[in-house]
mmCIF file of C-alpha atoms in Angstrom:
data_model
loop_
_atom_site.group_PDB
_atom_site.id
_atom_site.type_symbol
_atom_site.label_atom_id
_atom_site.label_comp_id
_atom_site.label_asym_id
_atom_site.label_seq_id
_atom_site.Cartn_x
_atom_site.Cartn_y
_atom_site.Cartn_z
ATOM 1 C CA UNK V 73 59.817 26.811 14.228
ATOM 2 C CA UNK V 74 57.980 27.629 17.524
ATOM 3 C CA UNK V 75 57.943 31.387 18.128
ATOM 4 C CA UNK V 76 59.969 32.290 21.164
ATOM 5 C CA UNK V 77 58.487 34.931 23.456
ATOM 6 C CA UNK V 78 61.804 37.380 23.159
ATOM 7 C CA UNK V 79 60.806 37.876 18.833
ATOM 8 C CA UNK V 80 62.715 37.971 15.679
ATOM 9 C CA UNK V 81 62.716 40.328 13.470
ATOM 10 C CA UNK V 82 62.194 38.169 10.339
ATOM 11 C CA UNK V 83 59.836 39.506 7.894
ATOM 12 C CA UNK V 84 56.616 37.426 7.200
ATOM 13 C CA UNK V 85 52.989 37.568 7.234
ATOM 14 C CA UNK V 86 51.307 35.484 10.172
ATOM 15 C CA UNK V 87 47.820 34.620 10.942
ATOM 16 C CA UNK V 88 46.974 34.127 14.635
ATOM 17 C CA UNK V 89 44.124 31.592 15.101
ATOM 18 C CA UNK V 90 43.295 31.516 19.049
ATOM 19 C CA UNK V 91 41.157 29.459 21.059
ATOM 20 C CA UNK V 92 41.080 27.002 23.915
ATOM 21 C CA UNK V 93 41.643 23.912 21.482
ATOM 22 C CA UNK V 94 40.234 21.779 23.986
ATOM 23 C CA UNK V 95 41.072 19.104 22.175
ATOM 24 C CA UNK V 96 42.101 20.827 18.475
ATOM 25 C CA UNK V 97 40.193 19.023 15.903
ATOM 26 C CA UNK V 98 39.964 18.734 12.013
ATOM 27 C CA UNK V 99 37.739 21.880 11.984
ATOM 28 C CA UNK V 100 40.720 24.119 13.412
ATOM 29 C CA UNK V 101 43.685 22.845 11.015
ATOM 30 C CA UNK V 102 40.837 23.402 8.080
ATOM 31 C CA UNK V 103 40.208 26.881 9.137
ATOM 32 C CA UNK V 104 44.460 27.267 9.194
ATOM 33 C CA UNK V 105 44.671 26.144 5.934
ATOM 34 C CA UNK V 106 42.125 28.093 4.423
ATOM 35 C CA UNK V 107 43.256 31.535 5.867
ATOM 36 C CA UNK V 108 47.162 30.898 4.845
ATOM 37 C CA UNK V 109 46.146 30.087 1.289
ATOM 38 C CA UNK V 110 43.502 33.051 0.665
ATOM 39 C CA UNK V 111 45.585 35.483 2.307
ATOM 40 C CA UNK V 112 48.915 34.493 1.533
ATOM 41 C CA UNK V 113 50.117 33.977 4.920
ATOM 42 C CA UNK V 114 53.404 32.319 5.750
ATOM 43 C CA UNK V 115 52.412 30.918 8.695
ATOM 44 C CA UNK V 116 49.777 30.194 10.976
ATOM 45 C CA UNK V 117 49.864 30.067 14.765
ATOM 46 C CA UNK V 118 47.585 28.272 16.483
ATOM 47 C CA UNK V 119 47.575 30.630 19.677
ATOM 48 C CA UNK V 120 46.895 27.773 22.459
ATOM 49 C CA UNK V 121 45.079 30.031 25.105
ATOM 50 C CA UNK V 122 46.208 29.239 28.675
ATOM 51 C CA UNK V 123 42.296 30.328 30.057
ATOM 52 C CA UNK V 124 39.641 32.115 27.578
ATOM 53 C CA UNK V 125 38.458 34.711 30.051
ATOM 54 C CA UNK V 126 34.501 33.770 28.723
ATOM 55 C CA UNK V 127 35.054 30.312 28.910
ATOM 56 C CA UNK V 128 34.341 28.627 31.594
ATOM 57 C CA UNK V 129 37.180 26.856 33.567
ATOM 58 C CA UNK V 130 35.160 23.475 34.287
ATOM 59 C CA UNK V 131 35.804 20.906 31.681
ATOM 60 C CA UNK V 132 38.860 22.792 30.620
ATOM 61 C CA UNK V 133 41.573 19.797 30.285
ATOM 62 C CA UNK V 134 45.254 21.711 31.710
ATOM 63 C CA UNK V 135 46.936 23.723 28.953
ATOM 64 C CA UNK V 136 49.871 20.691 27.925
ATOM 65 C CA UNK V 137 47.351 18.621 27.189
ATOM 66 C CA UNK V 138 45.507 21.012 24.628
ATOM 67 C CA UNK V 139 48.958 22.174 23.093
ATOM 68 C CA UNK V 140 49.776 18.391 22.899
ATOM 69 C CA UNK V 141 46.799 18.072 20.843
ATOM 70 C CA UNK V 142 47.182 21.347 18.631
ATOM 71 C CA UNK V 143 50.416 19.872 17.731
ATOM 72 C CA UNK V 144 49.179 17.174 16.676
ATOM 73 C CA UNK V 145 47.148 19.043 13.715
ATOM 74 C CA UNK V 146 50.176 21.366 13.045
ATOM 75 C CA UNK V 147 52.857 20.429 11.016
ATOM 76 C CA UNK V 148 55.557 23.002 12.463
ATOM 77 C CA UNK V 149 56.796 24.654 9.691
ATOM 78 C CA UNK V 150 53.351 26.433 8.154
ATOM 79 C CA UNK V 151 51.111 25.906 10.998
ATOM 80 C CA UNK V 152 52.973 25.767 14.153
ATOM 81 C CA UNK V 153 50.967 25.471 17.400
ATOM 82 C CA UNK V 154 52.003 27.713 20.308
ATOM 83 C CA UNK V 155 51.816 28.372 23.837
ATOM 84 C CA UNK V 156 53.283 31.875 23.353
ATOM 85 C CA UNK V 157 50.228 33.330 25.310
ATOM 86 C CA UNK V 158 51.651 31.921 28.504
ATOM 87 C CA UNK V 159 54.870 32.758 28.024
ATOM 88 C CA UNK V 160 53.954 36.351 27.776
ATOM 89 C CA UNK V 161 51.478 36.146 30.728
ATOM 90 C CA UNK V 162 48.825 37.131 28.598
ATOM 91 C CA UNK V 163 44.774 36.044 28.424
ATOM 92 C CA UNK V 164 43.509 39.278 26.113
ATOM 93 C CA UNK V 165 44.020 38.925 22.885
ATOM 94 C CA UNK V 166 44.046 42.940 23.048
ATOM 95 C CA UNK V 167 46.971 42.544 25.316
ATOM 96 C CA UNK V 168 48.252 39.336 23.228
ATOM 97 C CA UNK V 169 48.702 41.494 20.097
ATOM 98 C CA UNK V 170 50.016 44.339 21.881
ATOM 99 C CA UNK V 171 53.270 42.389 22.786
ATOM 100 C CA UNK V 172 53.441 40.128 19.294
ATOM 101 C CA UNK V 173 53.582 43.503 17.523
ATOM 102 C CA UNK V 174 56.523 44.766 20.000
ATOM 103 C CA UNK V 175 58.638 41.745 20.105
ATOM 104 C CA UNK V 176 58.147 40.826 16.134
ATOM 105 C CA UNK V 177 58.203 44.271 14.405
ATOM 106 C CA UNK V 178 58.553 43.025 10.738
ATOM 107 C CA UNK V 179 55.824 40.469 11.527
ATOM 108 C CA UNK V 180 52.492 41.542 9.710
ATOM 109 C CA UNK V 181 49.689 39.984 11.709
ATOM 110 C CA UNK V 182 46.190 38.861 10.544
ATOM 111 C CA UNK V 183 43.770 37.893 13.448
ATOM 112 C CA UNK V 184 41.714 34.839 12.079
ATOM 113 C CA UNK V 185 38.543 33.766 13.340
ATOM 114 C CA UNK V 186 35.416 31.823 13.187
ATOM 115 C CA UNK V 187 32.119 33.459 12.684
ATOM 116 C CA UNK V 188 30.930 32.405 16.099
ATOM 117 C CA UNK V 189 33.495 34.727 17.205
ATOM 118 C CA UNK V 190 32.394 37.228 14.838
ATOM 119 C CA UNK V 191 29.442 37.206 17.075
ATOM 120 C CA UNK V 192 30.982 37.201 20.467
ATOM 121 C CA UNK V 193 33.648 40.520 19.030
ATOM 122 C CA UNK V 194 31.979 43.038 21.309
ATOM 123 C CA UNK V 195 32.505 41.083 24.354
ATOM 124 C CA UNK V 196 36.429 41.148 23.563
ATOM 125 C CA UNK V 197 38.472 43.706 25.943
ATOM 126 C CA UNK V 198 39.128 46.627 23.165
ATOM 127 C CA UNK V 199 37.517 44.734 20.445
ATOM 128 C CA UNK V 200 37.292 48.222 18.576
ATOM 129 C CA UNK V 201 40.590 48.487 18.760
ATOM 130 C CA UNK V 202 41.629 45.225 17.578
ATOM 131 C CA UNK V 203 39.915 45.608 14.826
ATOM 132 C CA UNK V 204 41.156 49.143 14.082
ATOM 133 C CA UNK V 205 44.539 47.990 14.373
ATOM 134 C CA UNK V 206 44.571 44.615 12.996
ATOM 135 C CA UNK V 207 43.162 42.804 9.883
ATOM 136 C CA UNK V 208 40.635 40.575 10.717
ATOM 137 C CA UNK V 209 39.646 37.028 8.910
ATOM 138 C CA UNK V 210 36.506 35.751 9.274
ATOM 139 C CA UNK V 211 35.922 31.758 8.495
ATOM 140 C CA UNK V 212 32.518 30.364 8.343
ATOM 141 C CA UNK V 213 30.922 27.935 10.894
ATOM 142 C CA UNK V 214 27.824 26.020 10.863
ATOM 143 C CA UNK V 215 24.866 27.880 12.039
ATOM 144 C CA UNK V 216 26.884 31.022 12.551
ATOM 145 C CA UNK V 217 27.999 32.774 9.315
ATOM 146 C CA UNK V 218 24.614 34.690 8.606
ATOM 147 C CA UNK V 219 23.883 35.520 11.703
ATOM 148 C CA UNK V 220 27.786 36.967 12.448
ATOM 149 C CA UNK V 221 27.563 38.937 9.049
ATOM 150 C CA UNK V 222 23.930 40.750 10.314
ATOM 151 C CA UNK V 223 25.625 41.089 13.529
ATOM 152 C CA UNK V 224 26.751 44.432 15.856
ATOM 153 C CA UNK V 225 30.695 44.030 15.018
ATOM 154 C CA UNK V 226 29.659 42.859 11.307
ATOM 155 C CA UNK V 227 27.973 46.401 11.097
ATOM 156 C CA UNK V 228 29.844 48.890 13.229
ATOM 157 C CA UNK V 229 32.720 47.694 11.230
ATOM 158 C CA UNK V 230 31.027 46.919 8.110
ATOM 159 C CA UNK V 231 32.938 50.137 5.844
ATOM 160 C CA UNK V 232 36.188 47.906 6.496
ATOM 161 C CA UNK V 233 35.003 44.709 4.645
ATOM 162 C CA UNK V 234 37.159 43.781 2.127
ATOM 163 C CA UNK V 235 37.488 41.061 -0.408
ATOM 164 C CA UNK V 236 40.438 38.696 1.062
ATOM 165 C CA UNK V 237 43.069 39.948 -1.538
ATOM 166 C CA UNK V 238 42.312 43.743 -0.088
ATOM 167 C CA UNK V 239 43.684 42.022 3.604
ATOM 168 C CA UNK V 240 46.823 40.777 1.960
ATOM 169 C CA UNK V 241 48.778 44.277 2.765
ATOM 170 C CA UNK V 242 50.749 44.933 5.640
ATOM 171 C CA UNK V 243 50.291 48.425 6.874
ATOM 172 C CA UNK V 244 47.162 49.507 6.705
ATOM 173 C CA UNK V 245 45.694 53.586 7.716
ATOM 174 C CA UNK V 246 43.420 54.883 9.470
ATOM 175 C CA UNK V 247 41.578 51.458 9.540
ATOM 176 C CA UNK V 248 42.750 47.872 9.045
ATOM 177 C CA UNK V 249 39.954 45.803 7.008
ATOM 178 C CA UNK V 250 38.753 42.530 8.049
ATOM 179 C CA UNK V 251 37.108 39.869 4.864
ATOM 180 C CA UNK V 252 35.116 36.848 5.402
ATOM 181 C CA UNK V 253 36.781 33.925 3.530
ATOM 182 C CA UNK V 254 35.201 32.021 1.330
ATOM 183 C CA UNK V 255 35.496 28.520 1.960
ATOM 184 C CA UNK V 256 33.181 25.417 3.259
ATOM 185 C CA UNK V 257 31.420 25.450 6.615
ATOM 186 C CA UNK V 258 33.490 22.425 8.859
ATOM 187 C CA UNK V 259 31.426 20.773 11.200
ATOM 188 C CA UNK V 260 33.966 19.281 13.139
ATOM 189 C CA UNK V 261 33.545 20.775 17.431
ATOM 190 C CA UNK V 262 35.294 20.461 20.213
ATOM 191 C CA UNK V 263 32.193 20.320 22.628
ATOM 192 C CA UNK V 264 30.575 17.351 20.402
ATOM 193 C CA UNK V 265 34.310 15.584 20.561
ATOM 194 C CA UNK V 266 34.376 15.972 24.466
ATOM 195 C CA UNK V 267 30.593 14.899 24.363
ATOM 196 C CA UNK V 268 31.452 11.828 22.582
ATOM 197 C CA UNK V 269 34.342 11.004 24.781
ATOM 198 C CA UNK V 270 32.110 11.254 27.994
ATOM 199 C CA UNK V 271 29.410 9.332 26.407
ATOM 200 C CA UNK V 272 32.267 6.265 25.435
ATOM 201 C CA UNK V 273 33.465 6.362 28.942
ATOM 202 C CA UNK V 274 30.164 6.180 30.314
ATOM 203 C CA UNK V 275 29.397 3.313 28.091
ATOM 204 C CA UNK V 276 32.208 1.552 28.806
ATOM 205 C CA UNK V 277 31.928 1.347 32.742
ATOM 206 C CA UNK V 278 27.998 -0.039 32.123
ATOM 207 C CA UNK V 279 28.921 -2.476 29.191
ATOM 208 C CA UNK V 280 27.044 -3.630 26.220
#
């Protein structure tokens, strides 16, 4: 069931997978799967961003299109895809989670993310306090994972790591804890996918 932006107050454990999903792609509905079963979540949301505020907005196809295509990669009951973000006029995932928590306060929330984003953390408005507040999965990506585990967030926040099971509570004091879990690097991207759609069209209009 698609989240409405007025809440519930069911109890359940959700992980909130963000991005621009632009289009959603193997890679993301691998990473879904892989967080719900090592952490025991009950859902997933894929958190369809209406604009990443370090993205850029060229190239960007409008926000129905990329929920169309997270959709198509969810299968609405475990991994639901969700334009939630625009509902609640939000583009901080700071400010994102700050809402979720008030309008679903039985929800326990786990933020999950690639390592790539592991990287780009301090950048984040209040990335300290996302972290401090919220458990934090980390999902390897090609070229990435090392580097994001040796990197300034990885370290200021490295007395937190866990091992997955450790994130599976749902209060956590004076620090939530954040795991990297284990599972196979996907190389599946959204920039080589739009790359390879250019490169067709172009090919198309010249011919053989």
């Amino acid at each position: 069931m698609t989240p409405g932006r007025f809440g519930d107050s069911r109890r359940r454990r959700i992980g909130l997978l963000g991005g621009s999903f632009n289009p959603a792609h193997d890679g993301h509905r691998h990473v879904a799967e892989r967080a719900r079963r090592a952490l025991g979540l009950d859902e997933v949301w894929l958190l369809v961003s209406p604009g990443n505020p370090l993205k850029p907005r060229a190239g960007m196809a409008p926000l129905a299109d990329r929920l169309a295509s997270a959709r198509r990669i969810a299968d609405g009951r475990r991994v639901i895809a969700t334009d939630i973000e625009h509902a609640l006029g939000t583009r901080f995932t700071a400010d994102t989670l700050r809402l979720l928590r008030r309008r679903f306060p039985r929800a326990g929330f786990t933020f999950v993310i690639g390592a790539d984003n592991l990287v780009q953390l301090p950048r984040w408005k209040s990335w300290r306090g996302i972290a401090r507040r919220t458990a934090l999965a980390v999902l390897p990506r090609p070229g990435f994972t090392r580097p994001a585990l040796k990197g300034q967030a990885a370290q200021a926040l490295r007395r937190h790591r866990r091992a997955p099971g450790a994130v599976r509570a749902e209060r956590f004091a004076p620090h939530a804890p954040w795991c990297l879990v284990p599972a196979r690097e996907h190389a599946a991207s959204a920039t080589a996918i739009r790359a390879a759609k250019a490169w067709g069209s172009t090919r198309d209009r010249r011919g053989p």
